[in-house]
Amino acid sequence: MSAAVLEQPVLGSRRLSNVLVAAAVSTGGLGFLLASLSSYLGRDLLPLGHPAALIFVPQGLVMGLYSLAAALLAIYLWYVIAVDVGSGVNRFDKDAELVTISRRGFRKPIRVDIPLKDVKAVKVEVRDGFNARRRVSLRIQGRRDLPLTRVGEPLPLAQLEQEGAELARFLGVNLEGL
């Protein structure tokens, strides 16, 4: 890569926190399934408690429905992790005068190409509170701001400022929001 090209990788859904949530949902769903089967068969299939003492209708049946819901949610979560939805790269090419934002979607890749001359500024947005938001985005002429940072865990403030300043310096545009 030359000095005229800047690439920023973007982390997708393949993160430890997502794997832990998917594992917890899968384990919980298995527990509900075993409790439901214990209730139906009249034998304890779980080492904790006595699910065989539950009456199958309605308690065991409801546990079975909970296990079905957990299984569907777990399949979705493991699929999102396997596909690594949201991962991609931000590519800024001065030679081609093009900004290319690419991400992995659920079914197909997403790619946005923007002429470099349309980029007016780099915006750093910091909003703390209940719905915290920390992101770097591009201000583009005639369009809404285009976010560049990952979704999920907010970036540390120092890293956010550094990424925004580095990008603004590389593109030769103003840095807004600080």
PDB file of C-alpha atoms in Angstrom:
ATOM      1  CA  MET A   1       0.000   0.000   0.000  1.00  0.00           C
ATOM      2  CA  SER A   2       1.248   3.462  -0.827  1.00  0.00           C
ATOM      3  CA  ALA A   3       1.081   6.611   1.255  1.00  0.00           C
ATOM      4  CA  ALA A   4      -1.914   7.678  -0.846  1.00  0.00           C
ATOM      5  CA  VAL A   5      -4.099   4.826   0.476  1.00  0.00           C
ATOM      6  CA  LEU A   6      -5.438   4.453   4.015  1.00  0.00           C
ATOM      7  CA  GLU A   7      -7.312   1.304   5.038  1.00  0.00           C
ATOM      8  CA  GLN A   8      -9.113   0.896   8.343  1.00  0.00           C
ATOM      9  CA  PRO A   9     -10.396  -2.570   9.254  1.00  0.00           C
ATOM     10  CA  VAL A  10     -13.766  -2.658  11.045  1.00  0.00           C
ATOM     11  CA  LEU A  11     -14.571  -5.330  13.608  1.00  0.00           C
ATOM     12  CA  GLY A  12     -17.856  -7.124  13.022  1.00  0.00           C
ATOM     13  CA  SER A  13     -20.000  -9.365  15.182  1.00  0.00           C
ATOM     14  CA  ARG A  14     -17.272 -11.954  15.790  1.00  0.00           C
ATOM     15  CA  ARG A  15     -16.469 -10.682  19.288  1.00  0.00           C
ATOM     16  CA  LEU A  16     -16.040 -12.409  22.624  1.00  0.00           C
ATOM     17  CA  SER A  17     -19.122 -10.722  24.095  1.00  0.00           C
ATOM     18  CA  ASN A  18     -21.339 -12.043  21.291  1.00  0.00           C
ATOM     19  CA  VAL A  19     -19.902 -15.559  21.617  1.00  0.00           C
ATOM     20  CA  LEU A  20     -20.566 -15.505  25.370  1.00  0.00           C
ATOM     21  CA  VAL A  21     -24.179 -14.388  24.849  1.00  0.00           C
ATOM     22  CA  ALA A  22     -24.747 -17.064  22.188  1.00  0.00           C
ATOM     23  CA  ALA A  23     -23.245 -19.721  24.465  1.00  0.00           C
ATOM     24  CA  ALA A  24     -25.417 -18.595  27.402  1.00  0.00           C
ATOM     25  CA  VAL A  25     -28.591 -18.680  25.274  1.00  0.00           C
ATOM     26  CA  SER A  26     -27.669 -22.118  23.923  1.00  0.00           C
ATOM     27  CA  THR A  27     -26.982 -23.474  27.415  1.00  0.00           C
ATOM     28  CA  GLY A  28     -30.191 -21.982  28.794  1.00  0.00           C
ATOM     29  CA  GLY A  29     -32.208 -23.440  25.937  1.00  0.00           C
ATOM     30  CA  LEU A  30     -30.702 -26.865  26.573  1.00  0.00           C
ATOM     31  CA  GLY A  31     -31.618 -26.546  30.251  1.00  0.00           C
ATOM     32  CA  PHE A  32     -35.228 -25.708  29.399  1.00  0.00           C
ATOM     33  CA  LEU A  33     -35.363 -28.642  26.972  1.00  0.00           C
ATOM     34  CA  LEU A  34     -34.038 -31.056  29.598  1.00  0.00           C
ATOM     35  CA  ALA A  35     -36.491 -29.704  32.187  1.00  0.00           C
ATOM     36  CA  SER A  36     -39.363 -30.170  29.739  1.00  0.00           C
ATOM     37  CA  LEU A  37     -38.273 -33.718  28.886  1.00  0.00           C
ATOM     38  CA  SER A  38     -37.809 -34.510  32.591  1.00  0.00           C
ATOM     39  CA  SER A  39     -41.358 -33.364  33.238  1.00  0.00           C
ATOM     40  CA  TYR A  40     -42.684 -35.492  30.375  1.00  0.00           C
ATOM     41  CA  LEU A  41     -40.685 -38.639  31.186  1.00  0.00           C
ATOM     42  CA  GLY A  42     -40.964 -38.392  34.962  1.00  0.00           C
ATOM     43  CA  ARG A  43     -37.147 -38.775  35.353  1.00  0.00           C
ATOM     44  CA  ASP A  44     -34.674 -36.097  36.416  1.00  0.00           C
ATOM     45  CA  LEU A  45     -32.401 -35.376  33.458  1.00  0.00           C
ATOM     46  CA  LEU A  46     -30.854 -32.326  35.154  1.00  0.00           C
ATOM     47  CA  PRO A  47     -28.449 -32.579  38.097  1.00  0.00           C
ATOM     48  CA  LEU A  48     -30.003 -29.533  39.819  1.00  0.00           C
ATOM     49  CA  GLY A  49     -33.517 -29.376  41.196  1.00  0.00           C
ATOM     50  CA  HIS A  50     -36.252 -31.896  40.516  1.00  0.00           C
ATOM     51  CA  PRO A  51     -37.826 -31.032  37.161  1.00  0.00           C
ATOM     52  CA  ALA A  52     -39.503 -34.466  37.067  1.00  0.00           C
ATOM     53  CA  ALA A  53     -41.854 -33.174  39.765  1.00  0.00           C
ATOM     54  CA  LEU A  54     -43.237 -30.552  37.359  1.00  0.00           C
ATOM     55  CA  ILE A  55     -46.614 -31.229  35.815  1.00  0.00           C
ATOM     56  CA  PHE A  56     -46.120 -31.545  32.052  1.00  0.00           C
ATOM     57  CA  VAL A  57     -49.239 -29.529  31.189  1.00  0.00           C
ATOM     58  CA  PRO A  58     -48.733 -26.551  31.498  1.00  0.00           C
ATOM     59  CA  GLN A  59     -45.286 -26.226  33.166  1.00  0.00           C
ATOM     60  CA  GLY A  60     -43.300 -28.767  31.151  1.00  0.00           C
ATOM     61  CA  LEU A  61     -44.955 -27.675  27.935  1.00  0.00           C
ATOM     62  CA  VAL A  62     -44.069 -24.022  28.587  1.00  0.00           C
ATOM     63  CA  MET A  63     -40.477 -25.055  29.330  1.00  0.00           C
ATOM     64  CA  GLY A  64     -40.433 -26.825  25.969  1.00  0.00           C
ATOM     65  CA  LEU A  65     -41.662 -23.656  24.234  1.00  0.00           C
ATOM     66  CA  TYR A  66     -38.949 -21.664  26.015  1.00  0.00           C
ATOM     67  CA  SER A  67     -36.365 -24.146  24.732  1.00  0.00           C
ATOM     68  CA  LEU A  68     -37.703 -23.731  21.185  1.00  0.00           C
ATOM     69  CA  ALA A  69     -37.463 -19.937  21.439  1.00  0.00           C
ATOM     70  CA  ALA A  70     -33.928 -20.206  22.834  1.00  0.00           C
ATOM     71  CA  ALA A  71     -32.918 -22.579  20.037  1.00  0.00           C
ATOM     72  CA  LEU A  72     -34.182 -20.176  17.358  1.00  0.00           C
ATOM     73  CA  LEU A  73     -32.406 -17.241  19.003  1.00  0.00           C
ATOM     74  CA  ALA A  74     -29.201 -19.276  19.374  1.00  0.00           C
ATOM     75  CA  ILE A  75     -29.271 -20.282  15.694  1.00  0.00           C
ATOM     76  CA  TYR A  76     -29.610 -16.620  14.722  1.00  0.00           C
ATOM     77  CA  LEU A  77     -26.778 -15.536  17.046  1.00  0.00           C
ATOM     78  CA  TRP A  78     -24.391 -18.271  15.894  1.00  0.00           C
ATOM     79  CA  TYR A  79     -25.199 -17.438  12.244  1.00  0.00           C
ATOM     80  CA  VAL A  80     -24.438 -13.749  12.787  1.00  0.00           C
ATOM     81  CA  ILE A  81     -21.148 -14.690  14.455  1.00  0.00           C
ATOM     82  CA  ALA A  82     -20.209 -17.191  11.726  1.00  0.00           C
ATOM     83  CA  VAL A  83     -20.906 -14.719   8.914  1.00  0.00           C
ATOM     84  CA  ASP A  84     -19.225 -11.908  10.929  1.00  0.00           C
ATOM     85  CA  VAL A  85     -21.931  -9.401  10.042  1.00  0.00           C
ATOM     86  CA  GLY A  86     -20.711  -5.808  10.115  1.00  0.00           C
ATOM     87  CA  SER A  87     -17.048  -6.528   9.486  1.00  0.00           C
ATOM     88  CA  GLY A  88     -15.327  -4.814   6.634  1.00  0.00           C
ATOM     89  CA  VAL A  89     -12.925  -2.095   5.677  1.00  0.00           C
ATOM     90  CA  ASN A  90     -12.903   1.661   5.163  1.00  0.00           C
ATOM     91  CA  ARG A  91     -10.588   2.476   2.227  1.00  0.00           C
ATOM     92  CA  PHE A  92      -9.514   5.981   1.391  1.00  0.00           C
ATOM     93  CA  ASP A  93      -7.622   6.193  -1.919  1.00  0.00           C
ATOM     94  CA  LYS A  94      -6.185   9.573  -2.943  1.00  0.00           C
ATOM     95  CA  ASP A  95      -4.893   8.256  -6.283  1.00  0.00           C
ATOM     96  CA  ALA A  96      -8.324   7.010  -7.387  1.00  0.00           C
ATOM     97  CA  GLU A  97      -9.983   9.921  -5.507  1.00  0.00           C
ATOM     98  CA  LEU A  98     -12.439   7.481  -3.977  1.00  0.00           C
ATOM     99  CA  VAL A  99     -13.704   6.486  -0.552  1.00  0.00           C
ATOM    100  CA  THR A 100     -14.898   2.874  -0.405  1.00  0.00           C
ATOM    101  CA  ILE A 101     -16.848   1.610   2.593  1.00  0.00           C
ATOM    102  CA  SER A 102     -17.492  -2.137   2.535  1.00  0.00           C
ATOM    103  CA  ARG A 103     -19.259  -4.296   5.108  1.00  0.00           C
ATOM    104  CA  ARG A 104     -20.539  -7.841   5.345  1.00  0.00           C
ATOM    105  CA  GLY A 105     -24.316  -8.025   5.444  1.00  0.00           C
ATOM    106  CA  PHE A 106     -26.621 -10.904   6.297  1.00  0.00           C
ATOM    107  CA  ARG A 107     -27.032 -12.141   2.748  1.00  0.00           C
ATOM    108  CA  LYS A 108     -24.701 -10.075   0.605  1.00  0.00           C
ATOM    109  CA  PRO A 109     -21.794  -7.648   0.935  1.00  0.00           C
ATOM    110  CA  ILE A 110     -22.534  -3.934   1.167  1.00  0.00           C
ATOM    111  CA  ARG A 111     -20.301  -1.470  -0.676  1.00  0.00           C
ATOM    112  CA  VAL A 112     -20.530   2.307  -0.868  1.00  0.00           C
ATOM    113  CA  ASP A 113     -18.243   4.347  -3.166  1.00  0.00           C
ATOM    114  CA  ILE A 114     -18.020   8.108  -2.659  1.00  0.00           C
ATOM    115  CA  PRO A 115     -15.885  10.564  -4.619  1.00  0.00           C
ATOM    116  CA  LEU A 116     -13.216  12.093  -2.377  1.00  0.00           C
ATOM    117  CA  LYS A 117     -14.222  15.609  -3.452  1.00  0.00           C
ATOM    118  CA  ASP A 118     -17.654  15.133  -1.821  1.00  0.00           C
ATOM    119  CA  VAL A 119     -16.147  14.593   1.657  1.00  0.00           C
ATOM    120  CA  LYS A 120     -16.494  17.898   3.532  1.00  0.00           C
ATOM    121  CA  ALA A 121     -15.293  16.956   7.036  1.00  0.00           C
ATOM    122  CA  VAL A 122     -14.638  14.176   9.519  1.00  0.00           C
ATOM    123  CA  LYS A 123     -17.067  14.301  12.436  1.00  0.00           C
ATOM    124  CA  VAL A 124     -16.390  12.847  15.883  1.00  0.00           C
ATOM    125  CA  GLU A 125     -19.601  12.353  17.845  1.00  0.00           C
ATOM    126  CA  VAL A 126     -19.563  11.700  21.599  1.00  0.00           C
ATOM    127  CA  ARG A 127     -22.832  11.301  23.471  1.00  0.00           C
ATOM    128  CA  ASP A 128     -22.778   9.737  26.918  1.00  0.00           C
ATOM    129  CA  GLY A 129     -25.695   8.585  29.015  1.00  0.00           C
ATOM    130  CA  PHE A 130     -28.241   5.805  28.669  1.00  0.00           C
ATOM    131  CA  ASN A 131     -27.905   5.498  24.889  1.00  0.00           C
ATOM    132  CA  ALA A 132     -24.202   6.290  24.567  1.00  0.00           C
ATOM    133  CA  ARG A 133     -22.751   6.912  21.134  1.00  0.00           C
ATOM    134  CA  ARG A 134     -19.124   7.345  20.204  1.00  0.00           C
ATOM    135  CA  ARG A 135     -18.418   7.292  16.523  1.00  0.00           C
ATOM    136  CA  VAL A 136     -16.412   8.766  13.690  1.00  0.00           C
ATOM    137  CA  SER A 137     -18.361   9.668  10.573  1.00  0.00           C
ATOM    138  CA  LEU A 138     -17.827  11.426   7.262  1.00  0.00           C
ATOM    139  CA  ARG A 139     -19.743  14.595   6.436  1.00  0.00           C
ATOM    140  CA  ILE A 140     -20.644  14.252   2.782  1.00  0.00           C
ATOM    141  CA  GLN A 141     -22.046  16.938   0.529  1.00  0.00           C
ATOM    142  CA  GLY A 142     -25.718  16.324  -0.254  1.00  0.00           C
ATOM    143  CA  ARG A 143     -25.996  13.218   1.959  1.00  0.00           C
ATOM    144  CA  ARG A 144     -26.396  12.229   5.569  1.00  0.00           C
ATOM    145  CA  ASP A 145     -23.323  11.586   7.699  1.00  0.00           C
ATOM    146  CA  LEU A 146     -21.747   8.198   6.941  1.00  0.00           C
ATOM    147  CA  PRO A 147     -20.619   6.339  10.108  1.00  0.00           C
ATOM    148  CA  LEU A 148     -17.235   4.628   9.923  1.00  0.00           C
ATOM    149  CA  THR A 149     -16.829   2.988  13.327  1.00  0.00           C
ATOM    150  CA  ARG A 150     -18.151  -0.365  14.470  1.00  0.00           C
ATOM    151  CA  VAL A 151     -21.498  -0.897  16.135  1.00  0.00           C
ATOM    152  CA  GLY A 152     -21.627  -2.193  19.682  1.00  0.00           C
ATOM    153  CA  GLU A 153     -19.119  -1.426  22.364  1.00  0.00           C
ATOM    154  CA  PRO A 154     -18.189   2.281  22.425  1.00  0.00           C
ATOM    155  CA  LEU A 155     -14.570   3.059  21.587  1.00  0.00           C
ATOM    156  CA  PRO A 156     -12.371   4.699  24.240  1.00  0.00           C
ATOM    157  CA  LEU A 157     -12.383   8.481  23.886  1.00  0.00           C
ATOM    158  CA  ALA A 158      -8.630   8.736  23.215  1.00  0.00           C
ATOM    159  CA  GLN A 159      -8.805   6.137  20.428  1.00  0.00           C
ATOM    160  CA  LEU A 160     -11.847   7.843  18.914  1.00  0.00           C
ATOM    161  CA  GLU A 161     -10.102  11.239  18.846  1.00  0.00           C
ATOM    162  CA  GLN A 162      -6.922   9.728  17.428  1.00  0.00           C
ATOM    163  CA  GLU A 163      -8.755   7.923  14.609  1.00  0.00           C
ATOM    164  CA  GLY A 164     -10.754  11.027  13.730  1.00  0.00           C
ATOM    165  CA  ALA A 165      -7.691  13.310  13.719  1.00  0.00           C
ATOM    166  CA  GLU A 166      -5.634  10.829  11.659  1.00  0.00           C
ATOM    167  CA  LEU A 167      -8.380  10.504   9.067  1.00  0.00           C
ATOM    168  CA  ALA A 168      -8.997  14.273   8.841  1.00  0.00           C
ATOM    169  CA  ARG A 169      -5.253  14.884   8.417  1.00  0.00           C
ATOM    170  CA  PHE A 170      -5.014  12.188   5.724  1.00  0.00           C
ATOM    171  CA  LEU A 171      -8.009  13.553   3.780  1.00  0.00           C
ATOM    172  CA  GLY A 172      -7.057  17.192   4.287  1.00  0.00           C
ATOM    173  CA  VAL A 173     -10.472  18.165   5.704  1.00  0.00           C
ATOM    174  CA  ASN A 174     -11.664  19.694   8.973  1.00  0.00           C
ATOM    175  CA  LEU A 175     -12.308  17.684  12.123  1.00  0.00           C
ATOM    176  CA  GLU A 176     -15.675  18.519  13.671  1.00  0.00           C
ATOM    177  CA  GLY A 177     -17.260  17.682  16.983  1.00  0.00           C
ATOM    178  CA  LEU A 178     -14.380  18.170  19.452  1.00  0.00           C
TER     179      LEU A 178
END
